[in-house]
Tab-separated table of C-alpha atoms in Angstrom:
chain	number	residue	atom	x	y	z
A	739	UNK	CA	10.172	15.449	-19.794
A	740	UNK	CA	13.449	16.728	-21.298
A	741	UNK	CA	13.358	18.306	-24.729
A	742	UNK	CA	15.394	17.188	-27.722
A	743	UNK	CA	17.228	19.362	-30.199
A	744	UNK	CA	15.510	19.583	-33.595
A	745	UNK	CA	17.294	18.148	-36.623
A	746	UNK	CA	19.265	20.602	-38.775
A	747	UNK	CA	17.318	22.291	-41.580
A	748	UNK	CA	14.166	20.509	-40.455
A	749	UNK	CA	15.079	17.374	-42.408
A	750	UNK	CA	13.589	14.019	-41.306
A	751	UNK	CA	15.926	12.071	-39.049
A	752	UNK	CA	14.802	8.432	-38.691
A	753	UNK	CA	17.292	7.657	-35.929
A	754	UNK	CA	16.168	10.659	-33.906
A	755	UNK	CA	12.527	9.735	-34.480
A	756	UNK	CA	13.320	6.251	-33.194
A	757	UNK	CA	14.824	7.714	-30.027
A	758	UNK	CA	11.722	9.866	-29.478
A	759	UNK	CA	9.475	6.859	-30.004
A	760	UNK	CA	11.505	4.823	-27.492
A	761	UNK	CA	11.498	7.695	-25.016
A	762	UNK	CA	7.709	8.026	-25.131
A	763	UNK	CA	6.824	4.320	-25.113
A	764	UNK	CA	9.402	2.755	-22.767
A	765	UNK	CA	8.137	1.042	-19.596
A	766	UNK	CA	7.076	3.749	-17.165
A	767	UNK	CA	6.969	6.414	-19.894
A	768	UNK	CA	3.767	8.405	-20.602
A	769	UNK	CA	2.847	6.196	-23.566
A	770	UNK	CA	4.167	2.842	-22.431
A	771	UNK	CA	2.745	-0.042	-24.445
A	772	UNK	CA	1.738	-3.489	-23.204
A	773	UNK	CA	0.215	-6.584	-24.786
A	774	UNK	CA	-3.407	-6.709	-23.596
A	775	UNK	CA	-5.621	-9.656	-22.738
A	776	UNK	CA	-6.832	-9.878	-26.339
A	777	UNK	CA	-3.261	-10.159	-27.587
A	778	UNK	CA	-3.284	-6.641	-29.055
A	779	UNK	CA	-1.042	-3.725	-28.188
A	780	UNK	CA	-2.554	-1.250	-25.718
A	781	UNK	CA	-1.446	1.833	-23.842
A	782	UNK	CA	-0.484	0.820	-20.312
A	783	UNK	CA	-1.810	4.016	-18.709
A	784	UNK	CA	-4.363	6.718	-19.391
A	785	UNK	CA	-8.141	6.660	-19.803
A	786	UNK	CA	-9.799	3.356	-20.655
A	787	UNK	CA	-13.200	4.791	-21.570
A	788	UNK	CA	-14.443	7.926	-23.308
A	789	UNK	CA	-16.084	9.017	-20.073
A	790	UNK	CA	-12.706	8.939	-18.335
A	791	UNK	CA	-11.214	10.903	-21.236
A	792	UNK	CA	-13.836	13.665	-21.315
A	793	UNK	CA	-13.777	14.037	-17.538
A	794	UNK	CA	-10.141	15.157	-17.782
A	795	UNK	CA	-11.190	18.146	-19.906
A	796	UNK	CA	-13.060	19.704	-16.975
A	797	UNK	CA	-9.672	20.852	-15.652
A	798	UNK	CA	-9.286	23.240	-18.617
A	799	UNK	CA	-12.027	25.381	-17.069
A	800	UNK	CA	-12.465	28.728	-18.834
A	801	UNK	CA	-10.211	27.818	-21.761
A	802	UNK	CA	-12.201	28.158	-25.010
A	803	UNK	CA	-13.208	24.800	-26.486
A	804	UNK	CA	-15.814	25.572	-29.183
A	805	UNK	CA	-16.063	28.770	-31.230
A	806	UNK	CA	-18.723	29.255	-33.909
A	807	UNK	CA	-19.179	32.896	-34.890
A	808	UNK	CA	-20.475	34.705	-31.826
A	809	UNK	CA	-21.175	31.442	-30.002
A	810	UNK	CA	-18.470	30.265	-27.605
A	811	UNK	CA	-18.204	27.450	-25.096
A	812	UNK	CA	-15.399	27.158	-22.588
A	813	UNK	CA	-14.426	23.683	-21.445
A	814	UNK	CA	-16.273	24.301	-18.192
A	815	UNK	CA	-19.445	25.416	-19.984
A	816	UNK	CA	-19.242	22.501	-22.409
A	817	UNK	CA	-18.792	19.933	-19.648
A	818	UNK	CA	-21.662	21.414	-17.608
A	819	UNK	CA	-23.963	21.348	-20.644
A	820	UNK	CA	-23.018	17.760	-21.552
A	821	UNK	CA	-23.459	16.652	-17.936
A	822	UNK	CA	-26.904	18.266	-17.664
A	823	UNK	CA	-28.084	16.650	-20.894
A	824	UNK	CA	-26.682	13.283	-19.773
A	825	UNK	CA	-28.650	13.494	-16.529
A	826	UNK	CA	-31.792	14.281	-18.495
A	827	UNK	CA	-31.234	11.295	-20.789
A	828	UNK	CA	-30.885	8.979	-17.796
A	829	UNK	CA	-33.422	10.383	-15.358
A	830	UNK	CA	-36.208	11.869	-17.486
A	831	UNK	CA	-35.967	9.697	-20.599
A	832	UNK	CA	-35.136	6.510	-18.699
A	833	UNK	CA	-32.251	5.536	-20.991
A	834	UNK	CA	-29.760	3.015	-19.653
A	835	UNK	CA	-26.216	1.949	-20.554
A	836	UNK	CA	-26.178	0.215	-23.919
A	837	UNK	CA	-29.144	2.155	-25.314
A	838	UNK	CA	-28.403	4.060	-28.513
A	839	UNK	CA	-28.439	7.840	-28.924
A	840	UNK	CA	-28.380	9.134	-32.502
A	841	UNK	CA	-26.586	12.428	-33.168
A	842	UNK	CA	-27.616	13.942	-36.513
A	843	UNK	CA	-26.782	17.581	-37.109
A	844	UNK	CA	-24.371	19.815	-38.938
A	845	UNK	CA	-21.202	21.065	-37.273
A	846	UNK	CA	-22.776	22.985	-34.428
A	847	UNK	CA	-21.185	23.339	-30.994
A	848	UNK	CA	-24.205	21.360	-29.763
A	849	UNK	CA	-23.004	18.325	-31.756
A	850	UNK	CA	-20.166	17.975	-29.268
A	851	UNK	CA	-22.510	18.489	-26.308
A	852	UNK	CA	-24.870	15.784	-27.611
A	853	UNK	CA	-22.105	13.271	-28.418
A	854	UNK	CA	-20.391	13.630	-25.049
A	855	UNK	CA	-23.699	13.654	-23.154
A	856	UNK	CA	-24.298	10.191	-24.598
A	857	UNK	CA	-20.885	9.060	-23.343
A	858	UNK	CA	-21.434	10.532	-19.868
A	859	UNK	CA	-24.799	8.736	-19.732
A	860	UNK	CA	-23.247	5.389	-20.696
A	861	UNK	CA	-25.115	5.282	-24.014
A	862	UNK	CA	-23.820	4.196	-27.416
A	863	UNK	CA	-23.458	7.316	-29.548
A	864	UNK	CA	-24.490	6.889	-33.194
A	865	UNK	CA	-23.322	9.874	-35.275
A	866	UNK	CA	-25.182	9.929	-38.588
A	867	UNK	CA	-24.283	11.707	-41.803
A	868	UNK	CA	-26.107	15.031	-42.032
A	869	UNK	CA	-26.178	14.697	-45.836
A	870	UNK	CA	-28.427	11.661	-45.767
A	871	UNK	CA	-31.918	11.536	-47.224
A	872	UNK	CA	-34.963	10.459	-45.248
A	873	UNK	CA	-34.708	6.927	-46.661
A	874	UNK	CA	-31.066	6.647	-45.612
A	875	UNK	CA	-31.826	7.908	-42.119
A	876	UNK	CA	-34.700	5.446	-41.871
A	877	UNK	CA	-32.464	2.519	-42.795
A	878	UNK	CA	-29.890	3.356	-40.103
A	879	UNK	CA	-32.550	4.115	-37.491
A	880	UNK	CA	-34.259	0.786	-38.142
A	881	UNK	CA	-30.887	-0.902	-37.779
A	882	UNK	CA	-29.662	0.678	-34.527
A	883	UNK	CA	-33.095	1.358	-32.898
A	884	UNK	CA	-32.129	4.410	-30.832
A	885	UNK	CA	-33.944	5.445	-27.705
A	886	UNK	CA	-33.373	9.132	-28.407
A	887	UNK	CA	-32.593	11.283	-31.432
A	888	UNK	CA	-30.438	14.377	-30.890
A	889	UNK	CA	-30.897	16.377	-34.087
A	890	UNK	CA	-30.827	19.909	-35.440
A	891	UNK	CA	-33.824	21.624	-37.012
A	892	UNK	CA	-32.640	20.884	-40.551
A	893	UNK	CA	-32.702	17.137	-39.901
A	894	UNK	CA	-35.986	17.128	-37.976
A	895	UNK	CA	-38.360	16.412	-40.857
A	896	UNK	CA	-36.113	13.630	-42.194
A	897	UNK	CA	-36.324	11.647	-38.940
A	898	UNK	CA	-39.791	12.667	-37.701
A	899	UNK	CA	-41.609	9.853	-39.506
A	900	UNK	CA	-39.402	7.186	-37.971
A	901	UNK	CA	-39.600	8.783	-34.501
A	902	UNK	CA	-43.401	8.880	-34.761
A	903	UNK	CA	-43.644	5.208	-35.720
A	904	UNK	CA	-41.079	4.064	-33.132
A	905	UNK	CA	-42.236	6.304	-30.300
A	906	UNK	CA	-38.668	7.568	-29.810
A	907	UNK	CA	-37.881	10.757	-27.925
A	908	UNK	CA	-36.350	13.650	-29.867
A	909	UNK	CA	-34.309	16.633	-28.728
A	910	UNK	CA	-34.041	19.314	-31.413
A	911	UNK	CA	-31.200	21.825	-31.378
A	912	UNK	CA	-31.617	25.212	-33.063
A	913	UNK	CA	-35.046	24.163	-34.262
A	914	UNK	CA	-37.222	27.062	-35.391
A	915	UNK	CA	-40.825	27.177	-36.484
A	916	UNK	CA	-43.561	24.586	-36.133
A	917	UNK	CA	-42.425	21.143	-35.009
A	918	UNK	CA	-43.949	17.948	-36.469
A	919	UNK	CA	-47.106	16.603	-34.841
A	920	UNK	CA	-47.296	13.238	-33.157
A	921	UNK	CA	-43.628	13.173	-32.103
A	922	UNK	CA	-42.319	13.461	-28.542
A	923	UNK	CA	-40.045	16.471	-29.093
A	924	UNK	CA	-38.328	18.897	-26.769
A	925	UNK	CA	-36.333	21.945	-27.796
A	926	UNK	CA	-32.857	22.041	-26.308
A	927	UNK	CA	-33.127	25.817	-25.957
A	928	UNK	CA	-36.059	25.322	-23.538
A	929	UNK	CA	-34.012	23.246	-21.079
A	930	UNK	CA	-32.902	24.891	-17.808
A	931	UNK	CA	-29.470	26.486	-17.816
A	932	UNK	CA	-26.818	23.922	-16.818
A	933	UNK	CA	-25.521	24.041	-13.269
A	934	UNK	CA	-21.725	24.475	-13.542
A	935	UNK	CA	-21.262	22.514	-10.300
A	936	UNK	CA	-23.585	19.612	-11.128
A	937	UNK	CA	-22.057	16.193	-11.742
A	938	UNK	CA	-22.826	13.850	-14.643
A	939	UNK	CA	-24.837	10.671	-13.988
A	940	UNK	CA	-23.320	8.027	-11.735
A	941	UNK	CA	-22.557	5.663	-14.621
A	942	UNK	CA	-19.249	3.890	-15.208
A	943	UNK	CA	-18.904	2.232	-18.618
A	944	UNK	CA	-16.461	-0.657	-18.864
A	945	UNK	CA	-13.600	-0.587	-21.396
A	946	UNK	CA	-15.161	-3.512	-23.271
A	947	UNK	CA	-18.585	-1.812	-23.556
A	948	UNK	CA	-19.615	-0.387	-26.930
A	949	UNK	CA	-19.143	3.378	-27.223
A	950	UNK	CA	-20.004	4.279	-30.831
A	951	UNK	CA	-21.593	2.957	-34.009
A	952	UNK	CA	-20.311	4.600	-37.190
A	953	UNK	CA	-22.223	3.987	-40.411
A	954	UNK	CA	-20.416	4.139	-43.712
A	955	UNK	CA	-21.242	3.031	-47.229
A	956	UNK	CA	-19.240	0.342	-48.982
A	957	UNK	CA	-18.509	0.276	-52.703
A	958	UNK	CA	-21.964	-1.278	-53.125
A	959	UNK	CA	-24.968	-1.984	-50.937
A	960	UNK	CA	-26.365	-0.451	-47.765
A	961	UNK	CA	-24.318	1.235	-45.027
A	962	UNK	CA	-23.196	-0.995	-42.183
A	963	UNK	CA	-22.683	0.041	-38.580
A	964	UNK	CA	-19.085	-0.412	-37.430
A	965	UNK	CA	-18.891	-0.688	-33.638
A	966	UNK	CA	-16.109	0.646	-31.422
A	967	UNK	CA	-15.658	-0.111	-27.748
A	968	UNK	CA	-14.656	2.422	-25.149
A	969	UNK	CA	-11.181	0.890	-25.065
A	970	UNK	CA	-10.791	1.452	-28.815
A	971	UNK	CA	-12.015	5.035	-28.687
A	972	UNK	CA	-9.861	5.772	-25.643
A	973	UNK	CA	-6.922	4.381	-27.614
A	974	UNK	CA	-7.705	6.807	-30.444
A	975	UNK	CA	-7.800	9.677	-27.947
A	976	UNK	CA	-4.435	8.607	-26.524
A	977	UNK	CA	-3.093	8.361	-30.071
A	978	UNK	CA	-3.840	12.077	-30.393
A	979	UNK	CA	-1.882	12.776	-27.203
A	980	UNK	CA	1.008	10.649	-28.439
A	981	UNK	CA	1.187	12.449	-31.784
A	982	UNK	CA	1.200	15.830	-30.045
A	983	UNK	CA	4.000	14.753	-27.680
A	984	UNK	CA	6.092	13.273	-30.479
A	985	UNK	CA	5.604	16.384	-32.604
A	986	UNK	CA	6.717	18.647	-29.741
A	987	UNK	CA	9.877	16.605	-29.201
A	988	UNK	CA	10.621	16.571	-32.936
A	989	UNK	CA	10.507	20.384	-32.875
A	990	UNK	CA	12.882	20.467	-29.916
A	991	UNK	CA	10.149	21.453	-27.470
A	992	UNK	CA	8.702	20.008	-24.284
A	993	UNK	CA	5.359	18.177	-24.534
A	994	UNK	CA	2.542	20.083	-22.882
A	995	UNK	CA	4.506	23.326	-22.545
A	996	UNK	CA	3.622	25.027	-25.826
A	997	UNK	CA	0.521	26.974	-26.796
A	998	UNK	CA	-2.704	24.997	-26.925
A	999	UNK	CA	-3.705	24.159	-30.500
A	1000	UNK	CA	-6.382	26.106	-32.364
A	1001	UNK	CA	-7.932	23.718	-34.909
A	1002	UNK	CA	-10.147	24.925	-37.767
A	1003	UNK	CA	-12.791	22.266	-38.368
A	1004	UNK	CA	-12.802	21.170	-42.010
A	1005	UNK	CA	-14.745	17.900	-41.817
A	1006	UNK	CA	-18.226	17.018	-40.556
A	1007	UNK	CA	-17.987	15.758	-36.982
A	1008	UNK	CA	-19.723	12.527	-38.006
A	1009	UNK	CA	-16.784	11.539	-40.209
A	1010	UNK	CA	-14.193	9.219	-38.753
A	1011	UNK	CA	-11.217	11.435	-39.590
A	1012	UNK	CA	-12.819	14.359	-37.715
A	1013	UNK	CA	-12.468	12.426	-34.458
A	1014	UNK	CA	-8.705	13.019	-34.661
A	1015	UNK	CA	-9.334	16.769	-34.663
A	1016	UNK	CA	-11.569	16.947	-31.633
A	1017	UNK	CA	-9.653	14.302	-29.698
A	1018	UNK	CA	-6.454	16.220	-30.422
A	1019	UNK	CA	-7.947	19.496	-29.241
A	1020	UNK	CA	-9.443	18.006	-26.099
A	1021	UNK	CA	-6.253	16.160	-25.181
A	1022	UNK	CA	-4.320	19.437	-25.056
A	1023	UNK	CA	-6.950	21.955	-23.973
A	1024	UNK	CA	-7.151	23.268	-27.534
A	1025	UNK	CA	-9.897	25.105	-29.373
A	1026	UNK	CA	-12.127	23.941	-32.232
A	1027	UNK	CA	-13.106	26.780	-34.566
A	1028	UNK	CA	-16.258	26.363	-36.687
A	1029	UNK	CA	-16.761	28.950	-39.431
A	1030	UNK	CA	-20.059	29.544	-41.151
A	1031	UNK	CA	-18.694	28.166	-44.422
A	1032	UNK	CA	-17.442	25.014	-42.725
A	1033	UNK	CA	-20.648	24.536	-40.757
A	1034	UNK	CA	-22.773	24.888	-43.901
A	1035	UNK	CA	-20.513	22.698	-46.053
A	1036	UNK	CA	-21.811	19.507	-44.479
A	1037	UNK	CA	-25.491	20.463	-44.299
A	1038	UNK	CA	-26.613	19.510	-47.793
A	1039	UNK	CA	-28.508	16.442	-48.833
A	1040	UNK	CA	-27.763	13.435	-50.990
A	1041	UNK	CA	-25.676	10.296	-50.828
A	1042	UNK	CA	-22.568	11.528	-52.606
A	1043	UNK	CA	-21.527	14.261	-50.210
A	1044	UNK	CA	-18.679	14.317	-47.735
A	1045	UNK	CA	-19.133	11.880	-44.922
A	1046	UNK	CA	-20.352	8.816	-46.803
A	1047	UNK	CA	-16.936	7.249	-47.131
A	1048	UNK	CA	-13.475	8.588	-46.524
A	1049	UNK	CA	-11.542	6.311	-48.790
A	1050	UNK	CA	-11.535	6.238	-52.564
A	1051	UNK	CA	-11.277	3.232	-54.826
A	1052	UNK	CA	-7.837	3.032	-56.444
A	1053	UNK	CA	-6.257	5.746	-54.300
A	1054	UNK	CA	-3.619	5.340	-51.627
A	1055	UNK	CA	-4.518	6.468	-48.125
A	1056	UNK	CA	-2.270	7.920	-45.474
A	1057	UNK	CA	-1.350	6.097	-42.303
A	1058	UNK	CA	-0.604	8.279	-39.321
A	1059	UNK	CA	0.512	5.360	-37.225
A	1060	UNK	CA	0.901	5.129	-33.486
A	1061	UNK	CA	2.533	2.665	-31.071
A	1062	UNK	CA	-0.535	0.487	-30.523
A	1063	UNK	CA	-1.189	-0.685	-34.085
A	1064	UNK	CA	0.458	-3.593	-35.890
A	1065	UNK	CA	0.252	-4.559	-39.537
A	1066	UNK	CA	0.980	-7.525	-41.737
A	1067	UNK	CA	0.625	-8.243	-45.457
A	1068	UNK	CA	-0.851	-11.632	-46.347
A	1069	UNK	CA	-2.155	-13.487	-49.387
A	1070	UNK	CA	-5.753	-12.285	-49.963
A	1071	UNK	CA	-7.176	-15.801	-49.870
A	1072	UNK	CA	-4.471	-17.423	-47.744
A	1073	UNK	CA	-3.975	-18.481	-44.150
A	1074	UNK	CA	-2.884	-15.121	-42.784
A	1075	UNK	CA	0.832	-15.889	-42.808
A	1076	UNK	CA	2.932	-12.776	-43.587
A	1077	UNK	CA	4.281	-12.420	-47.129
A	1078	UNK	CA	7.931	-11.567	-47.842
A	1079	UNK	CA	9.083	-8.075	-48.816
A	1080	UNK	CA	8.161	-7.147	-52.364
A	1081	UNK	CA	5.068	-9.374	-52.494
A	1082	UNK	CA	1.670	-7.746	-52.900
A	1083	UNK	CA	-1.017	-8.930	-50.531
A	1084	UNK	CA	-3.882	-7.828	-48.324
A	1085	UNK	CA	-3.155	-5.385	-45.516
A	1086	UNK	CA	-4.228	-6.626	-42.078
A	1087	UNK	CA	-4.275	-4.441	-38.969
A	1088	UNK	CA	-4.432	-5.183	-35.251
A	1089	UNK	CA	-4.379	-2.881	-32.231
A	1090	UNK	CA	-6.244	-0.979	-29.553
A	1091	UNK	CA	-7.953	1.588	-31.866
A	1092	UNK	CA	-9.541	-1.065	-34.102
A	1093	UNK	CA	-13.305	-1.356	-34.304
A	1094	UNK	CA	-14.665	-4.627	-32.911
A	1095	UNK	CA	-17.112	-5.588	-35.694
A	1096	UNK	CA	-20.423	-4.778	-37.360
A	1097	UNK	CA	-23.634	-3.974	-35.513
A	1098	UNK	CA	-25.924	-7.005	-35.483
A	1099	UNK	CA	-24.033	-8.610	-38.380
A	1100	UNK	CA	-22.051	-11.585	-37.042
A	1101	UNK	CA	-21.405	-13.005	-40.506
A	1102	UNK	CA	-19.742	-9.813	-41.737
A	1103	UNK	CA	-17.803	-9.547	-38.487
A	1104	UNK	CA	-16.511	-13.103	-38.766
A	1105	UNK	CA	-15.478	-12.517	-42.387
A	1106	UNK	CA	-13.689	-9.256	-41.606
A	1107	UNK	CA	-11.842	-10.179	-38.412
A	1108	UNK	CA	-9.474	-13.134	-38.129
A	1109	UNK	CA	-7.719	-13.939	-34.850
A	1110	UNK	CA	-7.882	-10.328	-33.729
A	1111	UNK	CA	-6.652	-9.015	-37.091
A	1112	UNK	CA	-8.798	-6.710	-39.216
A	1113	UNK	CA	-8.749	-7.648	-42.907
A	1114	UNK	CA	-8.860	-4.230	-44.588
A	1115	UNK	CA	-9.573	-5.367	-48.148
A	1116	UNK	CA	-6.669	-3.152	-49.307
A	1117	UNK	CA	-3.772	-4.480	-51.353
A	1118	UNK	CA	-0.347	-3.346	-50.173
A	1119	UNK	CA	3.341	-4.072	-50.714
A	1120	UNK	CA	6.281	-3.736	-48.320
A	1121	UNK	CA	9.701	-2.696	-49.610
A	1122	UNK	CA	12.695	-1.748	-47.462
A	1123	UNK	CA	10.559	-1.300	-44.387
A	1124	UNK	CA	7.899	0.819	-46.047
A	1125	UNK	CA	4.408	-0.241	-47.057
A	1126	UNK	CA	2.416	1.273	-49.896
A	1127	UNK	CA	-1.284	0.661	-50.519
A	1128	UNK	CA	-1.760	-0.108	-54.218
A	1129	UNK	CA	-5.415	-1.079	-54.657
A	1130	UNK	CA	-8.278	-3.215	-53.419
A	1131	UNK	CA	-8.721	-6.971	-53.169
A	1132	UNK	CA	-10.661	-8.164	-56.196
A	1133	UNK	CA	-13.948	-10.019	-55.921
A	1134	UNK	CA	-12.363	-13.065	-57.553
A	1135	UNK	CA	-9.942	-13.342	-54.636
A	1136	UNK	CA	-12.421	-12.657	-51.841
A	1137	UNK	CA	-15.950	-11.507	-52.749
A	1138	UNK	CA	-16.773	-10.059	-49.333
A	1139	UNK	CA	-13.699	-7.803	-49.332
A	1140	UNK	CA	-14.729	-6.156	-52.575
A	1141	UNK	CA	-17.876	-4.805	-50.878
A	1142	UNK	CA	-16.163	-3.713	-47.696
A	1143	UNK	CA	-16.592	-0.127	-46.462
A	1144	UNK	CA	-13.324	1.711	-46.879
A	1145	UNK	CA	-13.366	4.095	-43.955
A	1146	UNK	CA	-15.276	3.358	-40.779
A	1147	UNK	CA	-13.731	-0.064	-40.268
A	1148	UNK	CA	-10.205	1.179	-39.878
A	1149	UNK	CA	-8.459	2.416	-36.734
A	1150	UNK	CA	-10.124	5.373	-35.099
A	1151	UNK	CA	-9.282	8.994	-34.742
A	1152	UNK	CA	-7.141	9.370	-37.824
A	1153	UNK	CA	-4.965	6.402	-36.998
A	1154	UNK	CA	-3.645	3.868	-39.493
A	1155	UNK	CA	-5.822	3.670	-42.530
A	1156	UNK	CA	-8.189	6.445	-41.539
A	1157	UNK	CA	-8.917	6.767	-45.223
A	1158	UNK	CA	-8.046	10.292	-46.349
A	1159	UNK	CA	-7.181	9.929	-50.034
A	1160	UNK	CA	-3.574	10.943	-50.664
A	1161	UNK	CA	-0.301	9.673	-52.047
A	1162	UNK	CA	1.342	9.018	-48.709
A	1163	UNK	CA	3.117	5.763	-48.032
A	1164	UNK	CA	2.563	3.601	-44.987
A	1165	UNK	CA	5.418	3.095	-42.574
A	1166	UNK	CA	6.336	-0.471	-41.689
A	1167	UNK	CA	8.592	-2.144	-39.125
A	1168	UNK	CA	11.579	-0.396	-37.614
A	1169	UNK	CA	10.047	2.996	-38.425
A	1170	UNK	CA	9.803	4.728	-35.041
A	1171	UNK	CA	6.404	6.035	-34.127
A	1172	UNK	CA	4.975	3.977	-36.950
A	1173	UNK	CA	3.058	0.761	-37.376
A	1174	UNK	CA	4.931	-2.342	-36.356
A	1175	UNK	CA	4.993	-5.339	-38.597
A	1176	UNK	CA	3.538	-8.741	-37.932
């Protein structure tokens, strides 16, 4: 792909950004966009499932993927370890596509092995907040009913009671000392060394199959499990590739020709915004660096720590938009018809990276999704092609929206509305590489 000259003095150039967007998304281009069967925008090419996405990383071979102190995994070592664990989950534990696999641990390299083993085995990965108390873990475990728990030693005692009652299998990573009695537990460190030439299980998830359940707390009430399909998560992974390509062109470079990114991990892997980091690294053969301080930062306990929600009441959130997300602003209690510029209304989103609904909660799903549009519960206003989030829908306008989780429901992988509190505005129509209006 030809490079483009950077703008003088590094100043933003909307017209140039529009040309880059058109270059990347035109028919036949690497990020061509089509209208899918559901009526939403989708990438025309690229992986359609997370298994397809992670299988592409095998080609990076000896390139470092995970670094945590003295511990290092190359892409080849990571893929072999994830494949071996996936085979064990299928063959020894008897888990089948659609079964749930909980991942509950701090930011260890093994978190990535466990998460991707679940994807290679065709399971639904359920990353849980490492800060949670035993009662909070119990609530989520009762809700998703996993067939296996992939946890670190620090989380073991908080989930052991549930595993004992449910008869669930447990794999403990970096677990030292005496393990709880009456629980079917295996230590990951006791497993045979992975065969670098062994293949993952012969399982092929469909794009419409569920890939993840992400629990997040609302402004009140219990956490709810927001479900993403493989197609949605693959869209988030492709969003990361798109952003990297657009950024390279904006700098005057050639996509894929620069140095692979080295990304310091600053968020717990279980948080939605962290998916953008590891998808971005994996899409480009980059490296995730875990420091001791960062790994310990998410290992405390309690409900108010990082990872519960990523939004904040009354604060604007950034939108790092991509070609496969649309937005519209509508009256909070109206029919869904778009409001004119300058009018404040509820922000609705639609696109490939959107979550499909709530786990085993059809009423909440029906309330939140309307004709393929996700009703965010955020109030926003559009002026001169730009959209700014200004607050939340009040209970008097729509009671259910006032209790809506403010992070996990939004597009995946750091896409529109990923919920990092900031003062950024949201781009609207005619902003290249941004969200398109509806």
